[in-house]
Tab-separated table of C-alpha atoms in Angstrom:
chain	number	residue	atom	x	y	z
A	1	UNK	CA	-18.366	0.388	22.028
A	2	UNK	CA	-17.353	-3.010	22.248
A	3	UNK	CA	-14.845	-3.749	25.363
A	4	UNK	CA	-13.168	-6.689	23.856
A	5	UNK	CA	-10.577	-4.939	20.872
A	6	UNK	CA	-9.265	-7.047	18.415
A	7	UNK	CA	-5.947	-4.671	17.417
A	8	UNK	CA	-4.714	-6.607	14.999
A	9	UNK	CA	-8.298	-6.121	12.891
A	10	UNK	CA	-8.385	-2.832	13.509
A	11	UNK	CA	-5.234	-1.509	12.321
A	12	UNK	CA	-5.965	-4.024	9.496
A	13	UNK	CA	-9.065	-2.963	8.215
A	14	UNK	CA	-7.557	0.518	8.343
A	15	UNK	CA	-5.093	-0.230	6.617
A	16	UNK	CA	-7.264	-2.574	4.101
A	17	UNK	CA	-9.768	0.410	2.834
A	18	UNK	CA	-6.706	1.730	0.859
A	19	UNK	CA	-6.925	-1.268	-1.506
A	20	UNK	CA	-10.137	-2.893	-0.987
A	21	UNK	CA	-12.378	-0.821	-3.342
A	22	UNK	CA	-10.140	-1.647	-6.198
A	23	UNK	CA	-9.026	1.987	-7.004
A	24	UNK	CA	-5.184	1.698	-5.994
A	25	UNK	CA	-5.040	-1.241	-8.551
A	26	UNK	CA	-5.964	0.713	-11.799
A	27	UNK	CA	-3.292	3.510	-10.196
A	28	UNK	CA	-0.991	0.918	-10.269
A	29	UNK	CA	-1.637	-1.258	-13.137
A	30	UNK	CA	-1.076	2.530	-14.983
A	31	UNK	CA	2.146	2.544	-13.459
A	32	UNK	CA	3.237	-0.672	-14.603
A	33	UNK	CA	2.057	-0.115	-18.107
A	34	UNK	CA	3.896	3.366	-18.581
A	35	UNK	CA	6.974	1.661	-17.430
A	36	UNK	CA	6.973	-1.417	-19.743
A	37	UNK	CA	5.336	1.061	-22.538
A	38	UNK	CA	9.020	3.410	-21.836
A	39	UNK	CA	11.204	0.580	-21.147
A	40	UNK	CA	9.876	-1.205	-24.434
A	41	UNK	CA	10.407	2.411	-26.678
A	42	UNK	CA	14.278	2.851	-25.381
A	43	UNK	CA	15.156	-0.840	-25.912
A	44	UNK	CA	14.250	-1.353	-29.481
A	45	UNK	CA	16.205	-0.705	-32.042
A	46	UNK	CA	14.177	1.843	-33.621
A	47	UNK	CA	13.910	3.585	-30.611
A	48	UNK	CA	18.250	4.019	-29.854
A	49	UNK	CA	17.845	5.132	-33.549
A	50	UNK	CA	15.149	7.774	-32.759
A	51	UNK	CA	17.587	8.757	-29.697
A	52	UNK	CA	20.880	8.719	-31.459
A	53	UNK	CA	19.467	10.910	-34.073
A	54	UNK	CA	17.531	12.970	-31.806
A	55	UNK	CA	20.993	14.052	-29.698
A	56	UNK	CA	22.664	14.767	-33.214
A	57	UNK	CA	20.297	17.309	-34.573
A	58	UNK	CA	20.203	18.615	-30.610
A	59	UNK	CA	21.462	16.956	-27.509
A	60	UNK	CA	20.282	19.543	-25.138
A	61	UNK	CA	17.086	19.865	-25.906
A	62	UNK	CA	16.384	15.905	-26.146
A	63	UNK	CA	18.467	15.670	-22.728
A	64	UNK	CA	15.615	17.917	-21.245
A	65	UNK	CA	12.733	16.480	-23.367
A	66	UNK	CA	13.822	12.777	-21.527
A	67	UNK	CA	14.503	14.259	-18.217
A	68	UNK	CA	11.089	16.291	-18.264
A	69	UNK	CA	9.572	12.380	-18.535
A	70	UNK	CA	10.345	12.030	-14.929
A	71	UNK	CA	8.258	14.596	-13.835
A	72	UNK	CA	5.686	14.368	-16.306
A	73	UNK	CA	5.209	10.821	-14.815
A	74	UNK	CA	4.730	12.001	-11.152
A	75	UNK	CA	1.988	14.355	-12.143
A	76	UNK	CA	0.464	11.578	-14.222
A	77	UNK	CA	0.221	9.508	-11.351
A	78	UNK	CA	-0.313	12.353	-8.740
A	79	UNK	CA	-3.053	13.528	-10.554
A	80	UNK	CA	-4.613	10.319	-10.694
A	81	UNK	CA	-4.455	9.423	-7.108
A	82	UNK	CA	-6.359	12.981	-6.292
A	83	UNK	CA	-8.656	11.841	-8.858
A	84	UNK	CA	-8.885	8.390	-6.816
A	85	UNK	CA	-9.296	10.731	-3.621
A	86	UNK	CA	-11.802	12.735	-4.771
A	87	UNK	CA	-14.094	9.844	-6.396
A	88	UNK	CA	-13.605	8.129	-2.620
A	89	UNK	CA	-14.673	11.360	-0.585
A	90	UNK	CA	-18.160	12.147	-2.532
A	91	UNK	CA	-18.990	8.483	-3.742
A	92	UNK	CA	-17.334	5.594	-2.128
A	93	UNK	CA	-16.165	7.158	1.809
A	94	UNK	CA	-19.110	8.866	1.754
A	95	UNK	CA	-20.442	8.193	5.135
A	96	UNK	CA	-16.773	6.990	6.608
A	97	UNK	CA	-14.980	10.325	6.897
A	98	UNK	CA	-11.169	10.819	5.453
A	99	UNK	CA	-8.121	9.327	5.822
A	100	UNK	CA	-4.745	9.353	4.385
A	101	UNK	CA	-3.243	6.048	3.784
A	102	UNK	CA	-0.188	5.053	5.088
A	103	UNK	CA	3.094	6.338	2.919
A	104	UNK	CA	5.147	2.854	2.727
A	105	UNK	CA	2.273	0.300	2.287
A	106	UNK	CA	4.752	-2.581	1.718
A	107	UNK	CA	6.345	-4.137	4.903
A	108	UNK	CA	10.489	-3.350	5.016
A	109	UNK	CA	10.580	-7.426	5.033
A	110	UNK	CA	8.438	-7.931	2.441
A	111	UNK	CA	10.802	-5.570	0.150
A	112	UNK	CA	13.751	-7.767	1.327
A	113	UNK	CA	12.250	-10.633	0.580
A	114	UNK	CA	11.136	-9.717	-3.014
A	115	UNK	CA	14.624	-8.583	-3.835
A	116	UNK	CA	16.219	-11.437	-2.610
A	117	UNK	CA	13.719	-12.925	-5.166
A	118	UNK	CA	14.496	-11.367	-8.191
A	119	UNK	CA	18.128	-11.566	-7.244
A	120	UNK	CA	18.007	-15.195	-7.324
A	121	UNK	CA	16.697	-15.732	-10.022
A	122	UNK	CA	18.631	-12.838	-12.144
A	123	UNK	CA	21.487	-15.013	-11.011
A	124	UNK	CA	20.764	-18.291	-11.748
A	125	UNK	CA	19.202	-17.009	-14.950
A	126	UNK	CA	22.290	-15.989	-16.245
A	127	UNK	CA	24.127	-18.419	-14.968
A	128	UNK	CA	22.356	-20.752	-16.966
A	129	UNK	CA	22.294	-18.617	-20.026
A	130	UNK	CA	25.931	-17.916	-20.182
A	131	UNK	CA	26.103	-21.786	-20.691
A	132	UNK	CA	25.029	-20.982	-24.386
A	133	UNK	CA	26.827	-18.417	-26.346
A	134	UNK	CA	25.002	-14.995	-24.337
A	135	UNK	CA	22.184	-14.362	-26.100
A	136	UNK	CA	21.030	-10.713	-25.240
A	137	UNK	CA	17.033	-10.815	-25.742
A	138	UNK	CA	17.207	-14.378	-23.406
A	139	UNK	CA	19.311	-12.062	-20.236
A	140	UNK	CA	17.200	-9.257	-20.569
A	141	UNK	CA	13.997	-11.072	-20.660
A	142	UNK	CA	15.314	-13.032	-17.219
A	143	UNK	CA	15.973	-9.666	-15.617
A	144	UNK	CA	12.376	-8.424	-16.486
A	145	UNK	CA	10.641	-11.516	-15.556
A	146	UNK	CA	12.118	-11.943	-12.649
A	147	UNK	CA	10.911	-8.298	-11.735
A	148	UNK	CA	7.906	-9.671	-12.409
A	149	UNK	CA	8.120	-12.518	-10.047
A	150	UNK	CA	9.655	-10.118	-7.359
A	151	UNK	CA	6.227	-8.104	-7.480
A	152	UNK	CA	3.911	-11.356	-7.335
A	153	UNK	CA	5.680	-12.130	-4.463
A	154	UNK	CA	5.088	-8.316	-2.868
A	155	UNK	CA	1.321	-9.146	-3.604
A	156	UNK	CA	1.168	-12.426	-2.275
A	157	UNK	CA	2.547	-10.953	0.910
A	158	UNK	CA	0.223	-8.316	0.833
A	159	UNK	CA	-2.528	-10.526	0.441
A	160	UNK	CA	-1.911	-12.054	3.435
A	161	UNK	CA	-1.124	-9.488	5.411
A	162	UNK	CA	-4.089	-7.641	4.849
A	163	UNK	CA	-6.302	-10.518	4.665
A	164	UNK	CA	-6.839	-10.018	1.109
A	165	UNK	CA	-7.378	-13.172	-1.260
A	166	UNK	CA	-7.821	-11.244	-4.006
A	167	UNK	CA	-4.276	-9.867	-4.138
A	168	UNK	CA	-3.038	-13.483	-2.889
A	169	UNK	CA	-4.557	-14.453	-6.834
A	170	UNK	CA	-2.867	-11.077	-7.754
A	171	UNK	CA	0.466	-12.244	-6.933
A	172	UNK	CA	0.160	-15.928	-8.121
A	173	UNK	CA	-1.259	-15.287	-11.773
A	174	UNK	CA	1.218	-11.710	-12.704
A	175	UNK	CA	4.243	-13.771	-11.119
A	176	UNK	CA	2.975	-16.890	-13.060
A	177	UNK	CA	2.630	-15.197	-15.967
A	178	UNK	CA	5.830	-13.583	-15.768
A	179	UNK	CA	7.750	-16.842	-14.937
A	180	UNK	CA	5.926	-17.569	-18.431
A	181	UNK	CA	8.003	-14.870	-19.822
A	182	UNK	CA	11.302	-16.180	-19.219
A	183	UNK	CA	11.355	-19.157	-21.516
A	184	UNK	CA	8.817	-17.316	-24.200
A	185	UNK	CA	10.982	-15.839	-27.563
A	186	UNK	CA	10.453	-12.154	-27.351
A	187	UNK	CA	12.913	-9.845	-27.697
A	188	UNK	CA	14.433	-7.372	-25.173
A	189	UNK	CA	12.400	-4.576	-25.833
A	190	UNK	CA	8.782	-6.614	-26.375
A	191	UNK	CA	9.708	-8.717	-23.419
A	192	UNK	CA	10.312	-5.162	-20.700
A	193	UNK	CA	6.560	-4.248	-22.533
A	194	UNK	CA	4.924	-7.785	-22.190
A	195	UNK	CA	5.910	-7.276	-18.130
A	196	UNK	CA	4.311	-4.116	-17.937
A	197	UNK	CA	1.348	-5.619	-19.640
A	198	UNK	CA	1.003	-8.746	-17.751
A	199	UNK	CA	1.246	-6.493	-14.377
A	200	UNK	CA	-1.191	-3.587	-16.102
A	201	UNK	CA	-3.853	-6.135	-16.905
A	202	UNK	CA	-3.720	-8.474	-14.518
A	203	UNK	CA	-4.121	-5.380	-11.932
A	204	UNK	CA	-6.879	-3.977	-13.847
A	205	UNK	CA	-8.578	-6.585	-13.769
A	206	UNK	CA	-8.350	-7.181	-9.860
A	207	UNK	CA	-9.650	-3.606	-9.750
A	208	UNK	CA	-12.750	-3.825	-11.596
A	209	UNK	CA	-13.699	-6.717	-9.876
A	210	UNK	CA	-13.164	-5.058	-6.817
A	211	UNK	CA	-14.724	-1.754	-7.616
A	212	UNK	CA	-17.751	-3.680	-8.988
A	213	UNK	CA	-18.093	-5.793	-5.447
A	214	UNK	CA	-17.611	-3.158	-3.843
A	215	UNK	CA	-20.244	-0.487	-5.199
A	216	UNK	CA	-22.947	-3.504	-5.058
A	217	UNK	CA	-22.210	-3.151	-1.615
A	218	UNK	CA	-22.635	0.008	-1.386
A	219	UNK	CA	-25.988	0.088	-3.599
A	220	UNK	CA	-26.910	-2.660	-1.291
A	221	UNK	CA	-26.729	-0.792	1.871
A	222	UNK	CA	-28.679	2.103	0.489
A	223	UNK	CA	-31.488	0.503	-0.735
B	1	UNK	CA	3.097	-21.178	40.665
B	2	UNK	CA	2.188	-19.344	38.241
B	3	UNK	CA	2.142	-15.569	37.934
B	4	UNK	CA	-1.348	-14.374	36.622
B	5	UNK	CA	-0.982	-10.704	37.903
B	6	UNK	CA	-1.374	-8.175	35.482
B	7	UNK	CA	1.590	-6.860	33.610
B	8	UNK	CA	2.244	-3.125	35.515
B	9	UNK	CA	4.428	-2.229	32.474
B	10	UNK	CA	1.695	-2.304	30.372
B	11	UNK	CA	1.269	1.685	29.198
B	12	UNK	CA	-1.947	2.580	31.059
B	13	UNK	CA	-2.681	5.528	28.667
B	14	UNK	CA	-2.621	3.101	26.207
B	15	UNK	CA	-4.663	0.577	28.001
B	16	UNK	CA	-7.952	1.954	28.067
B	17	UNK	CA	-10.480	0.117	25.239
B	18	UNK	CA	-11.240	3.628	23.634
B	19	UNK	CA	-7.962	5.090	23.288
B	20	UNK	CA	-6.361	1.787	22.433
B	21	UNK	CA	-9.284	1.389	19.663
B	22	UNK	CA	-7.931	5.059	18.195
B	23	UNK	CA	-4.360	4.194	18.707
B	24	UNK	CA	-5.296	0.757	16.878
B	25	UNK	CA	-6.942	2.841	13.984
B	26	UNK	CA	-4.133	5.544	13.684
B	27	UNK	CA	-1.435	3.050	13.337
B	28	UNK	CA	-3.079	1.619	9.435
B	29	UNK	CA	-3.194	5.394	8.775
B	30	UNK	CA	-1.033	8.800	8.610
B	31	UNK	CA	-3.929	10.501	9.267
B	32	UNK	CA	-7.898	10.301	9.745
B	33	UNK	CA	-10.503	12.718	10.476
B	34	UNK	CA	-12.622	12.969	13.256
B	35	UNK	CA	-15.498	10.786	11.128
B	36	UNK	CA	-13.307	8.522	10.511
B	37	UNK	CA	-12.506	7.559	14.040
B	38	UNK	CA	-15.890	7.857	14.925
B	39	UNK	CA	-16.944	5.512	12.665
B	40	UNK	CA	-14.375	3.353	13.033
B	41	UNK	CA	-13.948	2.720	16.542
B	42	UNK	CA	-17.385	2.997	17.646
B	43	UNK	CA	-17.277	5.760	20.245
B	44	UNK	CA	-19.574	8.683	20.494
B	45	UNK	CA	-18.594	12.243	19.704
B	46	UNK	CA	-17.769	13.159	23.356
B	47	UNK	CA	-16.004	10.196	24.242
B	48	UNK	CA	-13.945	10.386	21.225
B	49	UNK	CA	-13.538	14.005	21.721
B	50	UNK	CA	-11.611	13.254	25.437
B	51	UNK	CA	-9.885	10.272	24.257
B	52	UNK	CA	-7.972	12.015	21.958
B	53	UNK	CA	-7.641	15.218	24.236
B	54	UNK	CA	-5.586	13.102	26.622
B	55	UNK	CA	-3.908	10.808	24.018
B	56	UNK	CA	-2.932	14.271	22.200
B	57	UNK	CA	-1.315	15.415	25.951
B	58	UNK	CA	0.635	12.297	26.380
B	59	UNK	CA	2.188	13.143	23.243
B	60	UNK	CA	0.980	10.092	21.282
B	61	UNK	CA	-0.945	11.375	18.686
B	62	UNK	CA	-1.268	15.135	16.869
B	63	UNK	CA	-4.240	16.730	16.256
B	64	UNK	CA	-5.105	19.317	13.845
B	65	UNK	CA	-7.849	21.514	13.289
B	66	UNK	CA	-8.873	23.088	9.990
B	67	UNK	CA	-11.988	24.520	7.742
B	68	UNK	CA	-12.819	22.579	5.013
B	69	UNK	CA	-15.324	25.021	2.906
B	70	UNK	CA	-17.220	26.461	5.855
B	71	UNK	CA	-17.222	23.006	8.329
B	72	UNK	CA	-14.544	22.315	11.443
B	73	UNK	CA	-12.612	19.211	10.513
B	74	UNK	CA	-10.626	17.812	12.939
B	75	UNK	CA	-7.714	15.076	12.104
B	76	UNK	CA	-5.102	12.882	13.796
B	77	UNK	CA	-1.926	11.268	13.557
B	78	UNK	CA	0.003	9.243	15.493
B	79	UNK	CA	3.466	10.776	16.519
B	80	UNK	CA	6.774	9.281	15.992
B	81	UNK	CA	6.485	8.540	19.926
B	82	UNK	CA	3.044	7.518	19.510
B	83	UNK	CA	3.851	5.094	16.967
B	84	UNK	CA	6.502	3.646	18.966
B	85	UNK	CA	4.418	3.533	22.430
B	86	UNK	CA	1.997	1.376	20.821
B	87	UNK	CA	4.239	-0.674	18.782
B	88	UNK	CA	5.707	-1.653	22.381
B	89	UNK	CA	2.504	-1.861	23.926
B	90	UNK	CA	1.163	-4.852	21.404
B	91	UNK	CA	4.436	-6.456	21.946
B	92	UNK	CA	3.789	-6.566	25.670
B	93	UNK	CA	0.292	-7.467	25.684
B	94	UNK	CA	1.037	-10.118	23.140
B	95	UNK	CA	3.823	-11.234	25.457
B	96	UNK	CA	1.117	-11.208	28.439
B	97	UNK	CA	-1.700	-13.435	26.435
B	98	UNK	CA	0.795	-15.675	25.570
B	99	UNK	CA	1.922	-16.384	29.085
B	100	UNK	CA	-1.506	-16.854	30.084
B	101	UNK	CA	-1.913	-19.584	27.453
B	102	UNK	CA	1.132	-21.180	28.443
B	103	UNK	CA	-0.126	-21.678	31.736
């Protein structure tokens, strides 16, 4: 073993593998598109129509047909992530043993930060729109896009904690794109869903570039 | 003139390449296997083995030992106090390099 230890790298690159291969990206970019997907169905119109009828004919059983959503999107995601585990253990880690990434990946500062973020601009958002009459589809379009800017941020920080350009370019096109949002003419319910698209693709495509680097690699090593 | 003796503070059980190395590893981690460590910090079997024998009796990290299928697997973690022992170890050593610089 090497006497001279660079910490820093170590804990690092530990803490790198978790994203590196790409995986954690398509977990996530599934996250963000079930949320904009739900967020989009229970804004629109036809949607608080489909809900308003759905509690007259029987409130209970649509109050337990919502609340089993929350669950049912845990196992969704669950499920995927042992999918990611497995696929890592017999393919990717194959030769590199197990480990279990670390539970809060995102630094207690970075959160701040990104909150402070979307905060800011929330405010001065609606500040600005409530110089207008309040237009509804304008406010609610701030409030997602600046959710949106919140989680470049979170993956420009990332980036650079880890030492990882890619989600440095993560962080600057979604949060780009979602700044794009803001002044774009959608209405509440397509704007929540064009977030959760932006995020979902943008993070998909990260991933496959990542997976495809990094099983080159891997073909490269064995051959 | 200046001081360039050795900081005694520094956490000696810590301090040691191969157990700092592990330490260094566990801390990007909840957990890793015995492979993992092994390939990771570049120590053989039996020096791994003893490292984390006497890191695991300081109370820094926790090791567990299971079967998966029919093969031993052995994993650790860092503890709460282990976590916090090196967290205050890289503050002191970065503390020490950067008095050393400075003079």
């Amino acid at each position: 073993m090497n006497e001279y230890i660079d910490l820093d790298s170590l804990t690092r690159n530990t803490r790198r593998l978790e994203f590196e291969d790409g995986l954690n990206d398509f977990q996530n970019g599934l996250v963000f598109l079930i949320l904009g997907l739900l967020s989009a169905v229970f804004m629109s119109t036809t949607g608080i129509t489909w809900y308003m009828r759905a509690m007259m004919f029987n409130s209970e059983i649509t109050t337990i047909a919502l609340l089993a959503l929350i669950p049912l999107f845990y196992l969704l995601t669950f499920g995927v992530r042992r999918l990611i585990r497995r696929y890592r253990k017999n393919v990717l880690w194959h030769d590199l043993g197990e480990m279990e990434p670390l539970k809060v990946q995102v630094d207690r500062r970075i959160s701040i930060l990104a909150t402070a973020v979307w905060l800011v601009i929330v405010i001065v958002g609606l500040i600005v729109l409530t110089g207008e009459p309040m237009d509804l589809d304008a406010s609610m379009r701030v409030i997602a896009g600046a959710g949106g800017i919140a989680t470049g941020v979170i993956y420009v920080a990332m980036g650079q904690s880890l030492a990882l350009t890619r989600y440095r370019w993560v962080g600057i096109i979604g949060g780009f794109l979602s700044a794009l949002l803001i002044v774009t003419p959608l209405s509440v319910s397509t704007g929540w869903l064009a977030v959760g698209l932006i995020w979902a693709l943008t993070l998909w495509v990260s991933g496959a570039v990542a997976l495809r680097s990094t099983l080159m690699r891997l073909k490269a090593n064995a051959s | 003139m200046t001081d360039y003796s050795f900081p005694t503070q520094l956490d000696r059980m810590i301090h040691n390449p191969g157990r700092l190395a592990i330490m260094a590893v566990l801390a990007g981690c909840e957990s890793a296997d015995f492979t993992f460590l092994e390939k990771t910090t570049e120590l053989n079997k039996g020096t791994l083995s003893k490292h984390l024998n006497a890191l695991e009796d300081a109370g820094y990290i926790e090791i567990t030992k299971s079967f998966k299928g029919k093969v031993p697997n052995t994993s650790g973690r860092l503890t709460p106090q282990g976590r916090k022992a090196f967290k205050r170890y890289r503050k002191q050593y970065q503390a020490f390099l950067q008095s050393v610089d400075e003079a």
